[in-house]
Every structure is written in structure tokens, then in C-alpha cells.
Coordinates of C-alpha atoms in Angstrom, one line a residue:
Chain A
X1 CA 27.1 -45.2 -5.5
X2 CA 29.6 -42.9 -4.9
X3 CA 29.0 -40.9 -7.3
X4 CA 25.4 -40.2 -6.9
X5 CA 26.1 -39.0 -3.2
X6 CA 28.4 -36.3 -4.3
X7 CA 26.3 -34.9 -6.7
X8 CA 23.5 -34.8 -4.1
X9 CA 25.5 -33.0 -1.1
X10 CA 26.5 -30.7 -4.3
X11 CA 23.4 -29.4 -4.9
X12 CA 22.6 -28.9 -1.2
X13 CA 25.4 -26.6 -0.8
X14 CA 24.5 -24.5 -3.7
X15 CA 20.9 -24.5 -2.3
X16 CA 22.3 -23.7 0.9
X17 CA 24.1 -20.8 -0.9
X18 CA 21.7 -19.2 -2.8
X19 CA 19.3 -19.0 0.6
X20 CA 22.0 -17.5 2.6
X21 CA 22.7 -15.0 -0.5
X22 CA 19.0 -14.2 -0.7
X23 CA 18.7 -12.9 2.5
X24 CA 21.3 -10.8 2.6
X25 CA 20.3 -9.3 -0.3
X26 CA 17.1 -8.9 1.0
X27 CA 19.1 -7.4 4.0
X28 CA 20.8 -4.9 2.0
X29 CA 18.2 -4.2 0.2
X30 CA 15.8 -3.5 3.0
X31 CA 13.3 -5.0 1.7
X32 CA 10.0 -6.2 3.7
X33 CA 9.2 -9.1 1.3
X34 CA 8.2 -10.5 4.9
X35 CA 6.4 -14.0 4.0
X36 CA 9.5 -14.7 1.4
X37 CA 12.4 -14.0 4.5
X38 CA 10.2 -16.3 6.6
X39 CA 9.8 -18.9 4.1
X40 CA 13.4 -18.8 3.5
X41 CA 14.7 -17.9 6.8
X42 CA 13.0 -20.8 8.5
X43 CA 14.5 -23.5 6.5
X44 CA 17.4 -22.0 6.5
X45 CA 17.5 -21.4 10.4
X46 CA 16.0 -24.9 11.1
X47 CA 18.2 -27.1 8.5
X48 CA 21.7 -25.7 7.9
X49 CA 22.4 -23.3 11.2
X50 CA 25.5 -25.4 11.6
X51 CA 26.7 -23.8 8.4
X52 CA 25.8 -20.4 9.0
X53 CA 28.8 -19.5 11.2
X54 CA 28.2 -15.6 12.7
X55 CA 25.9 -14.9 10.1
X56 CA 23.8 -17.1 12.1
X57 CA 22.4 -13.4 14.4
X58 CA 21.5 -11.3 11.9
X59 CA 20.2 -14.1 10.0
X60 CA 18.1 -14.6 13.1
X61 CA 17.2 -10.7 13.4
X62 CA 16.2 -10.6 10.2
X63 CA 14.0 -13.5 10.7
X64 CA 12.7 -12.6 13.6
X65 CA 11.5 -9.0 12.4
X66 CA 10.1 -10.6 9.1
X67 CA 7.9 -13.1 11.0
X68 CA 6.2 -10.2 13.5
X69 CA 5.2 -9.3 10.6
X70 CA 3.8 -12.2 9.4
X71 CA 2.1 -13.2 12.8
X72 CA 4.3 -15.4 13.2
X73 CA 4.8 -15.3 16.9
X74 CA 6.2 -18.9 17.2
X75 CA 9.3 -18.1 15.5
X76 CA 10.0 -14.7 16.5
X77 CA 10.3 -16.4 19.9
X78 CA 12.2 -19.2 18.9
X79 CA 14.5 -15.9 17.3
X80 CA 14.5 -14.1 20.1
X81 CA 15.7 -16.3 22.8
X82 CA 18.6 -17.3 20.8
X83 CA 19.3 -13.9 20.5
X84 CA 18.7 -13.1 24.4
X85 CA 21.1 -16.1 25.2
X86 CA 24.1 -14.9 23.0
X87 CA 23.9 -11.1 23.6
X88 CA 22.0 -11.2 26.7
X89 CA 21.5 -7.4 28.1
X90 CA 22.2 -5.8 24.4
X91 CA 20.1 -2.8 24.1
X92 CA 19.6 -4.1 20.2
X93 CA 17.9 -7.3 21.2
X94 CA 15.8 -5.4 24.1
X95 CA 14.3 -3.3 21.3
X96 CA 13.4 -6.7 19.2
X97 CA 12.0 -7.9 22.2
X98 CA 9.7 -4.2 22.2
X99 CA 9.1 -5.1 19.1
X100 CA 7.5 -8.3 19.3
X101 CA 5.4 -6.6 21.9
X102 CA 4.3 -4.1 19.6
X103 CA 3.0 -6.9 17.4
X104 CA 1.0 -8.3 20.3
X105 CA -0.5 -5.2 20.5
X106 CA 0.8 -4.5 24.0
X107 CA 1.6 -1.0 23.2
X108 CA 2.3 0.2 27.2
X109 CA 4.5 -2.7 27.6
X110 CA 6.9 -2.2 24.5
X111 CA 6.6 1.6 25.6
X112 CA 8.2 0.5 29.0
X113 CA 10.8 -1.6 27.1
X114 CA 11.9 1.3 24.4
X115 CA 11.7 3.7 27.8
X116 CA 14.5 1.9 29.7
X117 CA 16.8 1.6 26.2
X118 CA 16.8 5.2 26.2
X119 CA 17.5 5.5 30.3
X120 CA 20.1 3.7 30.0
X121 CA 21.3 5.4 26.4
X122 CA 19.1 9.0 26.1
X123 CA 20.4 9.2 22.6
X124 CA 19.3 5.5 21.6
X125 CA 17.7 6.5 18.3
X126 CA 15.5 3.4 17.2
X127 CA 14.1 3.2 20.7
X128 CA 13.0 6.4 19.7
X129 CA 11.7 6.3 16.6
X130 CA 9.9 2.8 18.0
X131 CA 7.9 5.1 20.5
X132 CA 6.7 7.3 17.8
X133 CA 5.6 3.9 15.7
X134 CA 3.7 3.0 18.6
X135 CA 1.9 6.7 18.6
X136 CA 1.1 5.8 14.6
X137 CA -0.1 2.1 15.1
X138 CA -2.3 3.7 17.8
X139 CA -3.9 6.2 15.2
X140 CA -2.2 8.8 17.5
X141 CA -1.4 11.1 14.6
X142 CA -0.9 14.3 16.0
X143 CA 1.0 13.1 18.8
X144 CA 3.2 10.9 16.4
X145 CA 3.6 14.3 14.5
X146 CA 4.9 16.2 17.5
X147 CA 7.5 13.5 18.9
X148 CA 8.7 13.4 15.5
X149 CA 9.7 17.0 14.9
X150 CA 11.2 17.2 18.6
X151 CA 12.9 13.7 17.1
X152 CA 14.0 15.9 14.0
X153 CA 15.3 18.9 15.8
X154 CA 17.8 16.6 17.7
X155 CA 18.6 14.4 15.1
X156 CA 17.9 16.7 11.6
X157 CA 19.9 14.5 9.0
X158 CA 18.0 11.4 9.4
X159 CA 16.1 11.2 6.1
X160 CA 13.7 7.9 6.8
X161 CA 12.3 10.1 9.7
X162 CA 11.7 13.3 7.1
X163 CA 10.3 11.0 4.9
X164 CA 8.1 9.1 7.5
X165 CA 6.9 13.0 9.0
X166 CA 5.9 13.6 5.4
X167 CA 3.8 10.8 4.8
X168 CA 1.9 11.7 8.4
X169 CA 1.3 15.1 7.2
X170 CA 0.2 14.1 3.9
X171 CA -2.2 12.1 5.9
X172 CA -3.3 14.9 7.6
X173 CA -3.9 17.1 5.0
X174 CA -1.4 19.7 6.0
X175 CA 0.2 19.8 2.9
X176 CA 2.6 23.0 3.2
X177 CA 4.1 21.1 6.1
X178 CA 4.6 17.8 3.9
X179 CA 6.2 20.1 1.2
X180 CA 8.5 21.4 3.6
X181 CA 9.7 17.7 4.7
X182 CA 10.0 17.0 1.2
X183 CA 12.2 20.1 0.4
X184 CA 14.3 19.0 3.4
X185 CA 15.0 15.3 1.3
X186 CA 15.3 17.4 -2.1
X187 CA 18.2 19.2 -0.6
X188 CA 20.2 16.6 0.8
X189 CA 19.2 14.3 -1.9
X190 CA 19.4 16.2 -5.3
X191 CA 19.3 13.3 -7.4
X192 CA 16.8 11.3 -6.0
X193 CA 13.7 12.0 -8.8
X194 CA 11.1 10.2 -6.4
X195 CA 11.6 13.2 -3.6
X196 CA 10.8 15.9 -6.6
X197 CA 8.1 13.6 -8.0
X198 CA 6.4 13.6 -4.3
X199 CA 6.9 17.4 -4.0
X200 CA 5.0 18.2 -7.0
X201 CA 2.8 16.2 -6.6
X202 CA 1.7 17.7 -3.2
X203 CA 2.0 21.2 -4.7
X204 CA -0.4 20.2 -7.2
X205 CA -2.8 18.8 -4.4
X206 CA -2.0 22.6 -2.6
X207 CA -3.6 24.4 -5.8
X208 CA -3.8 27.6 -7.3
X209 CA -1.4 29.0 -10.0
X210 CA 1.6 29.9 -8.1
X211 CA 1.7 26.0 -6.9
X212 CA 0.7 24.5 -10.1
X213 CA 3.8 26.2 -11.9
X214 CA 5.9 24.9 -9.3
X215 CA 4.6 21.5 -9.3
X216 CA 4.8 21.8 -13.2
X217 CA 8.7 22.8 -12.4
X218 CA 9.4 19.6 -9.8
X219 CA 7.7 17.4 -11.9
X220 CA 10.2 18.4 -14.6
X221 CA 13.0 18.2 -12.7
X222 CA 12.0 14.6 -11.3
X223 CA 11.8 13.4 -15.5
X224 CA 15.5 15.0 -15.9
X225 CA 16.2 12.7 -12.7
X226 CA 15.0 9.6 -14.2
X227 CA 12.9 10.1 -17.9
X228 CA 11.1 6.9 -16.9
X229 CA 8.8 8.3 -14.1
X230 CA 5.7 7.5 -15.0
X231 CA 3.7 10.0 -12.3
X232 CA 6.3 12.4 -13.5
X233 CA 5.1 12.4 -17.0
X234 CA 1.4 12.1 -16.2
X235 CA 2.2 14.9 -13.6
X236 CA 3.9 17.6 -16.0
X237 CA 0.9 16.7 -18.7
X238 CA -1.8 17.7 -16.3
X239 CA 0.1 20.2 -14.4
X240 CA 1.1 22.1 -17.7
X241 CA -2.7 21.2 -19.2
X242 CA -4.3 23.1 -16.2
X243 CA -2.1 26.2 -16.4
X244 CA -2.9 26.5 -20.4
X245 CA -6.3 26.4 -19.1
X246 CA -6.2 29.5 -16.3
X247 CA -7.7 32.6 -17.3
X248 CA -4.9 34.0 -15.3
X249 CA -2.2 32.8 -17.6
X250 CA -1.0 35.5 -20.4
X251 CA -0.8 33.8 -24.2
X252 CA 3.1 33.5 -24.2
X253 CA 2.7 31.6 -20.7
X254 CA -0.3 29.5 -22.7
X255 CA 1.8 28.7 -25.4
X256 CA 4.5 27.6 -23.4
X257 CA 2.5 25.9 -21.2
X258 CA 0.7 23.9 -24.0
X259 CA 3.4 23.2 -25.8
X260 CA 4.9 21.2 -22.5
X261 CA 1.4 19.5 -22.0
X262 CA 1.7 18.3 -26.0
X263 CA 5.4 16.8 -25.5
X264 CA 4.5 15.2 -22.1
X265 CA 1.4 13.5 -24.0
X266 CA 3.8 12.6 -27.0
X267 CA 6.1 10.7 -24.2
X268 CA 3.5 9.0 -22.2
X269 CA 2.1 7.5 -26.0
X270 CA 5.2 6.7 -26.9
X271 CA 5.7 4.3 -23.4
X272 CA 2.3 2.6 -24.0
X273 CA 3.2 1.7 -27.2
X274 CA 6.4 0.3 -26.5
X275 CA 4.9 -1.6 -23.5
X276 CA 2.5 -3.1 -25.4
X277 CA 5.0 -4.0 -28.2
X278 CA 7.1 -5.8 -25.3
X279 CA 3.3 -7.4 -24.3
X280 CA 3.0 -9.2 -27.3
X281 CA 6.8 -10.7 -27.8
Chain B
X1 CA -32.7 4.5 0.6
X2 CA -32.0 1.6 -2.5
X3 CA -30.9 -2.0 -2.3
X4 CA -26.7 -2.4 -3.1
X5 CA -25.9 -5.6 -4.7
X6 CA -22.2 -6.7 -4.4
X7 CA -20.8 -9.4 -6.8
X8 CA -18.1 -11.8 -6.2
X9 CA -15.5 -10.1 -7.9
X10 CA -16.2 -6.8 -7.0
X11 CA -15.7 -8.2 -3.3
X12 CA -12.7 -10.8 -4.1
X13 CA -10.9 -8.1 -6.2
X14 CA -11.4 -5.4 -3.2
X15 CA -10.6 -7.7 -0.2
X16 CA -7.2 -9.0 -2.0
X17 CA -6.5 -5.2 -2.6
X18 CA -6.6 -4.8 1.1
X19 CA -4.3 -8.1 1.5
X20 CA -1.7 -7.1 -0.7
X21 CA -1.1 -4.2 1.0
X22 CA -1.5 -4.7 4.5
X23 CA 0.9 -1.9 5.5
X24 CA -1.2 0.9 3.4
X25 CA -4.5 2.6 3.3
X26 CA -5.9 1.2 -0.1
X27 CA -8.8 2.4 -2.2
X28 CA -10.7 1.8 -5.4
X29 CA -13.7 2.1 -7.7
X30 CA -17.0 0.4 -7.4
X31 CA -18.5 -0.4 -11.1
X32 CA -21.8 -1.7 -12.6
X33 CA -22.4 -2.8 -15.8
X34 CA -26.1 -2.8 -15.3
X35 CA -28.4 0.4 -16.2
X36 CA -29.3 3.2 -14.1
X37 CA -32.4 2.7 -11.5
X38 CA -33.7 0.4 -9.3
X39 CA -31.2 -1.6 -6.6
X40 CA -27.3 -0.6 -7.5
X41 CA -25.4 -3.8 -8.9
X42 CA -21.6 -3.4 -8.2
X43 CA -20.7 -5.6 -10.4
X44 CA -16.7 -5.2 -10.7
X45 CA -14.0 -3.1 -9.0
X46 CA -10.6 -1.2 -9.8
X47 CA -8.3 -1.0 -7.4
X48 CA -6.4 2.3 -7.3
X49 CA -3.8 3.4 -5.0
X50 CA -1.9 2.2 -1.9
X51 CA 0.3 5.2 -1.8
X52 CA -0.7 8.6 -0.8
X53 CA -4.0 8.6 -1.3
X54 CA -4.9 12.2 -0.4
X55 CA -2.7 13.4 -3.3
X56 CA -4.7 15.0 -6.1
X57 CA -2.6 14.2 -9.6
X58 CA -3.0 10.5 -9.5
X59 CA -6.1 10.6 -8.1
X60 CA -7.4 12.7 -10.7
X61 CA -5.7 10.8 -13.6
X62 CA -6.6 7.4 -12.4
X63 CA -10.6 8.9 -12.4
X64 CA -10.3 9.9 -15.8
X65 CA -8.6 6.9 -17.2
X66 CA -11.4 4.5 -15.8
X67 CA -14.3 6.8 -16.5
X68 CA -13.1 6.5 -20.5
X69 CA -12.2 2.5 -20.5
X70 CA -16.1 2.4 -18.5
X71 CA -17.5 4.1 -21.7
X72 CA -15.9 1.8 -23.9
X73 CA -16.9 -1.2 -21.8
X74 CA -20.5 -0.2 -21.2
X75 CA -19.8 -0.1 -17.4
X76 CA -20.4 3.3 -14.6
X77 CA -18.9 4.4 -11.8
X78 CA -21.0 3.9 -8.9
X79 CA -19.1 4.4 -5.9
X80 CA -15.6 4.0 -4.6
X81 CA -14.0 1.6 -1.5
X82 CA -11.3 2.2 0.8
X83 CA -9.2 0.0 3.7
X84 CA -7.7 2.1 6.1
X85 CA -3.8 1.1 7.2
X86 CA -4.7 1.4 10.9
X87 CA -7.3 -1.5 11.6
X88 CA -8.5 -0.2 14.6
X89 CA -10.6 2.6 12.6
X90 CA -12.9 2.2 9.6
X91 CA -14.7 5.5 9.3
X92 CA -14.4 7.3 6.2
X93 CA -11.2 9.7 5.8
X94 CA -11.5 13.3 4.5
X95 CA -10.4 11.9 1.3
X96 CA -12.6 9.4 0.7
X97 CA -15.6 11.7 1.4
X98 CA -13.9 14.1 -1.2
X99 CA -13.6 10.9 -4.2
X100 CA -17.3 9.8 -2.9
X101 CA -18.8 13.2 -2.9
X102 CA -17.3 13.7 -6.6
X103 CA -18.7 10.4 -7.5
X104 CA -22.3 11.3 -6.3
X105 CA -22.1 14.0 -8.4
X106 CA -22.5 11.8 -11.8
X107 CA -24.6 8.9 -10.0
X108 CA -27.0 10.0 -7.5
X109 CA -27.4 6.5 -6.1
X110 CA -23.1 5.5 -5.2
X111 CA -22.1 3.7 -2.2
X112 CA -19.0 4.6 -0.4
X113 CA -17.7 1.4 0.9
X114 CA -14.8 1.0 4.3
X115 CA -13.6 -2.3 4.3
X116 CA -13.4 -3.0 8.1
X117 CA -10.0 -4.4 8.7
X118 CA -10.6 -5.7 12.1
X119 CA -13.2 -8.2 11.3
X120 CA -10.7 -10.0 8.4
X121 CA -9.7 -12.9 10.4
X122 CA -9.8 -16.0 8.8
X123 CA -12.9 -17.3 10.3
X124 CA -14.7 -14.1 9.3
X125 CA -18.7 -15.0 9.2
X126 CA -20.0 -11.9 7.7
X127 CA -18.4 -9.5 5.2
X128 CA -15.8 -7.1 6.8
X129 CA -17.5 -4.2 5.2
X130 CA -19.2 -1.0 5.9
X131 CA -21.7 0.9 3.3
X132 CA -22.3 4.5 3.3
X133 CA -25.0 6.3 1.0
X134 CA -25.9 10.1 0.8
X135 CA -28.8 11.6 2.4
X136 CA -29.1 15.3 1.9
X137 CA -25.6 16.2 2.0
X138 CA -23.9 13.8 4.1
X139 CA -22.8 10.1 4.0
X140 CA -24.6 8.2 6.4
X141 CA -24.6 4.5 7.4
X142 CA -26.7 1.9 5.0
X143 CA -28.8 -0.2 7.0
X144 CA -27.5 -3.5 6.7
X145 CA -30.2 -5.3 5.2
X146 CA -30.5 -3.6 1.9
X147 CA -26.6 -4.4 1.3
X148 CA -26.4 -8.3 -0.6
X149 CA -23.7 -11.0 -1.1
X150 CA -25.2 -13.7 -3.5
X151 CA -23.3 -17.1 -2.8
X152 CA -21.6 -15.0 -0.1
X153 CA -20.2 -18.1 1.4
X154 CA -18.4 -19.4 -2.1
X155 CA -17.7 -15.9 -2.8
X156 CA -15.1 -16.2 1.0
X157 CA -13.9 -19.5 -0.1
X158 CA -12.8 -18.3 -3.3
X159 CA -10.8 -14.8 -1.3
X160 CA -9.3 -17.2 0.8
X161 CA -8.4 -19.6 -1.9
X162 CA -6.6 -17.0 -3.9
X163 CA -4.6 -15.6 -0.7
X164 CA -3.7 -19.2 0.0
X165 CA -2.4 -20.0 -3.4
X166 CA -0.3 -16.3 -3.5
X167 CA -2.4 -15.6 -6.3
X168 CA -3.7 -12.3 -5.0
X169 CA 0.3 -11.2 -6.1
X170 CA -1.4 -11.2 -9.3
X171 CA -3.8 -8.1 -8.7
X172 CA -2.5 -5.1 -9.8
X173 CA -3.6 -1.3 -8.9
X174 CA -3.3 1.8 -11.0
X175 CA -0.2 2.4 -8.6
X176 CA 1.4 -1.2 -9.3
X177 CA 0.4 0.1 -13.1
X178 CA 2.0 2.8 -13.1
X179 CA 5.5 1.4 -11.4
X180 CA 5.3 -0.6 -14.7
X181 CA 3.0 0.2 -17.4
X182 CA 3.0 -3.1 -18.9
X183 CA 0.8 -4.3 -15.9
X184 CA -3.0 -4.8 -16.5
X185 CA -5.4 -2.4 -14.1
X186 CA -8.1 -3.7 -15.6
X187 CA -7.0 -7.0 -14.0
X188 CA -8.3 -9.1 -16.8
X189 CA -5.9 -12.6 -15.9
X190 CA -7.4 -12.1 -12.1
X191 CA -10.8 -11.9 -13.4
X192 CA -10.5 -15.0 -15.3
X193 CA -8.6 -16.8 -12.5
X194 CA -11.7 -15.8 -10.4
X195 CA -14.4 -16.7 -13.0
X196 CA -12.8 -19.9 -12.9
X197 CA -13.3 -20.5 -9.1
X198 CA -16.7 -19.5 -9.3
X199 CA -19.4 -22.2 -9.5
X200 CA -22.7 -21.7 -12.1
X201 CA -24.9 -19.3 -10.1
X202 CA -27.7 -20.5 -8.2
X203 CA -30.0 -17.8 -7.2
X204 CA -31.4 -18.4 -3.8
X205 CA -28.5 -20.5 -2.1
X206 CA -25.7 -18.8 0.3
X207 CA -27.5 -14.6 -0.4
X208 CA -26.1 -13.0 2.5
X209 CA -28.2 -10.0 3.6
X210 CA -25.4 -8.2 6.0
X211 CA -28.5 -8.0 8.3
X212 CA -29.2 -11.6 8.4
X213 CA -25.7 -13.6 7.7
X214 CA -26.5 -17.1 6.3
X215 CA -25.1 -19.8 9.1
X216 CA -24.6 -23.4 8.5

């Protein structure tokens, strides 16, 4: 009856919506919830690309990225062509393509892609920063390191690639070099209470007094950011506890040193209790 | 050296860490809940970080908080696991010598353990794992045949089952705990799920020696 078919094509449409509105959330969001894009993506791509209008690309983009990462090789192709036909000789689609030989593993050819991106464009940026992932995936650390600060001296507001040079110092033990990264992201980013967090926490890792007061100090700051930090609280509390501790410390630094160890424990008890409390509702 | 027994969900727990978080370097602690002496039983795991794991604070915190739920649970700390986030190398990192080293130093006998993430394709015949114990000072390679997987075979199915199903979402590290505290570490609904799984033990059918992997 009629009626029944309306209702139907109704609830295709709002189906319909709600993927479409998904992934550009996910989009915005940049979020690599990879197998969920695909998942959506695919049906998405496969059942209602009539309705998609332009958003139909970077719907396809999106996709294709998602499924490199989930091996999914069949449909990053199927991506990438119909990428290739509408935009054919954009230097964005080249560098998906480089991509999706980075995922095969063929590092030299993807290097030879991202290389001609950047002859034809020197200052093409994600070609770039593709070369250097290449360097990382190949456990290339120390070369990955070096591109990236000749990366950085050109180009010394991008944040993701202070953040990413952190991390590989981090990995390399070199904290004071990580700290200096992560006081790069502190400055340009004064409110952001996961940069202080990360800070003192690799100050704490560097040791000795001078570095623990400062990492007691950041991991202050980071709570003021956002009182719900978790590694912040557990930070100052041991942070403060070890500095009580030093026999370098005189007794008014002790006392205030303890008494910011005490209040951090009082906070952390306080959050257990009230997640357990939400536990058993 | 000593014989190193693994359990089922000491491995299922570890090789879902390494799943969730295919992007990231992951590590853990290897427990037993049997005595000291004789062969080492790892008889459960808790997973710990997938986020800079050479930083000390969490590290630290993380140690102490499962060294006091192990007293109250009548369980040890015998040795400590790690996946590395770039597949094409397994040995040990500076930082896992460091947690290893500090674990040898309460139990003489621990294993360090590298997941080998090259060898986790689905069709994966012997565990993708690598033991380490310490002679003298250093950690040197276990020979393979004192390492065992009872029902190794069952104990694969039952990984594969739960990263088939999406329940290996369910696991949750000290890091996942403390994005939000009301998340168990001690991973007791993942336990149960695995329990579940797990078929009445039968002593002498599927033990995989690493040496000698069983082949039907």
C-alpha cells in the first residue's frame, strides 16, 4: 500500500543522512576510527552515491585513506580511480596515490611519487611531511628526526609536525629535545592542558630536583587547564611526594611540597569515589 | 635456564592489546598466581600503556598500583610484554630493558616478552612471540623449547574470535583507564568473556612447545 512505501523510502533517507553526517563528523573531527569510515563509507559509496552530490570526493578521500588503513586495498582502488578520473593530474590525488603505495610497503616508489609533487610544487607540504612518514615506517628514526627539523625551520608554525618531532624524540630518549618541542606547542597553545601535561611529564622522566619542581609546576598548570586530567593529578601527587622526599629540599619547601602531594591525593580519592558511585547507578 | 608457562589469557589479553592499537608501541605486565620456584606460570596480564611508553610518571604509577591490587589478589609480577609500533623490529627497546631489569630485581626468574608483530597474520601457526630471560646481567634469548602454550591451538581461535566479534574494544589499559577512570584495568568483563570461550582443560592435547609447534 501506499502508505507503507512512504514510510520505507522515509527511513532510508534518514539512514542515508545520518551516514553522510557521520563521516563528516568523523571528517572534522579527524578522527582514524578507520574500520567504522570503511564500514560506513562503503555502503554509503556503493548504495546512495547518486545522492551524495560533490560531497561524493571527499567522501571518497576519506574512504580511501580509512581503508589503507584497514588493508583494504580493493577499495582504496576502487577510490582512487574515481578520484584520478575526476581530478586527473591533481597533486592531492598523486599524494593518495603515494599513499596507497606506502601501504603496500613500496616505500622507493611512493618516495618517487611525493618527489615529483614537490618538483613540480617545492613548497608542497604533505608531500613532505609523507617523505618523513616513510623515514618512520622504515624505523629510520634519526633520519626522520633530521628532515623534520629542516621541515620545521621552513615551515615553524605547523604544530602536528612539533608534536610528531616530540613523540620521535621521546622515542629516542632525548628528552631535553622533546621538552623543547613541547615548549614550542605550550607557547602557541596556552590553553591546551594536554601540551603542559606532556611537558611535565618528560621533565619528570629528565630528573633531578630542578626538573621535578618544574614538572610539579606544568603539571599544575595543566589541572588549572582542565581539573579533570587524570595524569595531571597523579603527576603533581608524585611529583610533589618526591620533592618532600629530597634531602635537598629545606622544611618550608617540604611543607609546601607535602601539603600539594596531600591535596592532589584528596582529589584523585575524591574522582574514584565518584566514578564508582556512577558504576553502580 | 627455567621452563615459562603462558596461559590463555595471559596471551589472549596481550595479543588483543597489540590489536587495539595497531598504530602504537604497547606494553604490559606478566602475572602468576602460582608460588615462587620451579617453571614460571604467567598466568594473567595487565595491559599498560600505548602512549609514550618511555615516560617515567605513568610508568611508575601504573607499577605501583598493580604491585598493591597483586598483594591483595595473591598474584606477582613476573615479567612484563611489549609490541613494538614498527613491525619490522621486535628486539627489546631501552625502555623495556629498563621496566624488565626493575622487575628482575623482585623476581629473579621474570621473562621479558616482544610480541613479534610480523608473524600476526591470520594464519599465524606458532605464537608471534619472543622470550627473553637474564643471565648474568643481560637479557638474552630463551630457547624456544622451554617456553609453553597449553591448548595453544584453542587458545588462537579464541584471539581470533574476539578480534572478529570487535570484542577486543572491550580491553582496556591503564592508559584507556586513566582517559576515564570508571574503566576496569583489571579487565574483569574480558576475563569472563574469555573464560567463557575456553573449553574444560585437557592436559596433554594442542601443548605447544615454541620449539615443536603442534600441526594438524
Amino acid at each position: 500500500t501506499p502508505v507503507q512505501t512512504d514510510w520505507r523510502v522515509n527511513v532510508l533517507i534518514i539512514v542515508f543522512t545520518e551516514m553522510r553526517d557521520k563521516l563528516r563528523k568523523w571528517r572534522e573531527d579527524n578522527h582514524r576510527n578507520s574500520e567504522q569510515i570503511v564500514d560506513v563509507g562503503e555502503e554509503l559509496i556503493n548504495e546512495h552515491a547518486s545522492k551524495l552530490g560533490d560531497d561524493i570526493w571527499i567522501i571518497y578521500e576519506q574512504v580511501m585513506i580509512a581503508a589503507l588503513d584497514c588493508s583494504r586495498d580493493d577499495l582504496a582502488w576502487t577510490c582512487l580511480q574515481e578520484l584520478k578520473r575526476q581530478f586527473p593530474g591533481s597533486q592531492r590525488v598523486k599524494r593518495l596515490a603515494g599513499m596507497r603505495l606506502e601501504a603496500l610497503e613500496k616505500y622507493e616508489d611512493a618516495s618517487k611519487q611525493y618527489d615529483s609533487i614537490l618538483q613540480d610544487d617545492p613548497t608542497n607540504t604533505a608531500a613532505r611531511k609523507r617523505k618523513i612518514s616513510i623515514l618512520k615506517a622504515q624505523g629510520k628514526s634519526a633520519e626522520a628526526i633530521r628532515e623534520l627539523n629542516e621541515y620545521l625551520e621552513q615551515f615553524v608554525g605547523d604544530q602536528e609536525a612539533w608534536h610528531e618531532l616530540s613523540e620521535l624524540y621521546i622515542n629516542e630518549h632525548d628528552y631535553g629535545k622533546a621538552a623543547f618541542c613541547l615548549e614550542e606547542l605550550m607557547m602557541t597553545n596556552p590553553h591546551n592542558h594536554l601540551y603542559c601535561e606532556q611537558y611535565a611529564e618528560v621533565k619528570y622522566t629528565q630528573g633531578g630536583l630542578e626538573n621535578l619542581e618544574l614538572s610539579r609546576k606544568y603539571f599544575a598548570q595543566a589541572l588549572k587547564l582542565n581539573n579533570r586530567n587524570m595524569r595531571a593529578l597523579f603527576g603533581l601527587y608524585m611529583s610533589a611526594s618526591h620533592i618532600a622526599a629530597s634531602p635537598k629540599v629545606n622544611a618550608t619547601v617540604k611543607k609546601a611540597n607535602v601539603k600539594y602531594a596531600t591535596w592532589a591525593t584528596n582529589q584523585i580519592n575524591r574522582a574514584y569515589q565518584v566514578s564508582y558511585a556512577r558504576c553502580l547507578l | 635456564m627455567g621452563e615459562v608457562e603462558l596461559s590463555c589469557l595471559a596471551y589472549v589479553k596481550m595479543y588483543l592489546h597489540a590489536c587495539l592499537f595497531p598504530r602504537c608501541s604497547v606494553n604490559g605486565l606478566l602475572l602468576s598466581s602460582s608460588p615462587a620456584g620451579g617453571a614460571v606460570c604467567v598466568t594473567d596480564c595487565v595491559p599498560l600503556l600505548h602512549t609514550h611508553l618511555p615516560l617515567a610518571p605513568i610508568t611508575q604509577l601504573a607499577l605501583t598500583q598493580v604491585d598493591v591490587w597483586c598483594a591483595q589478589t595473591q598474584q606477582r609480577i613476573v615479567g612484563y610484554y611489549q609490541a613494538n609500533a614498527c613491525v619490522s623490529d621486535s628486539s627489546p627497546t631501552p625502555c623495556a630493558l629498563k621496566i624488565a631489569d626493575k622487575i628482575a630485581e623482585q623476581c629473579n626468574n621474570a621473562v621479558l616478552l616482544m610480541i613479534d608483530g610480523g608473524k600476526m597474520s591470520p594464519d599465524y601457526r606458532v605464537p608471534p612471540i619472543v622470550m627473553y630471560e637474564r643471565k648474568d646481567t643481560r637479557w638474552t634469548l630463551k630457547d624456544k623449547h622451554t617456553i609453553m602454550l597449553r591448548q595453544w591451538e584453542e587458545t588462537r581461535d579464541i584471539a581470533s574470535q574476539l578480534l572478529d566479534s570487535g570484542d577486543h574494544s572491550l580491553l582496556v589499559d591503564f592508559d584507556s583507564h586513566l582517559d576515564d577512570i570508571t574503566r576496569d584495568w583489571t579487565n574483569q568483563k574480558l576475563n569472563a568473556k574469555i573464560a567463557e570461550l575456553a573449553s574444560p582443560a585437557n592436559d596433554n592435547l594442542g601443548v605447544c612447545q615454541l620449539g615443536n609447534p603442534v600441526l594438524r
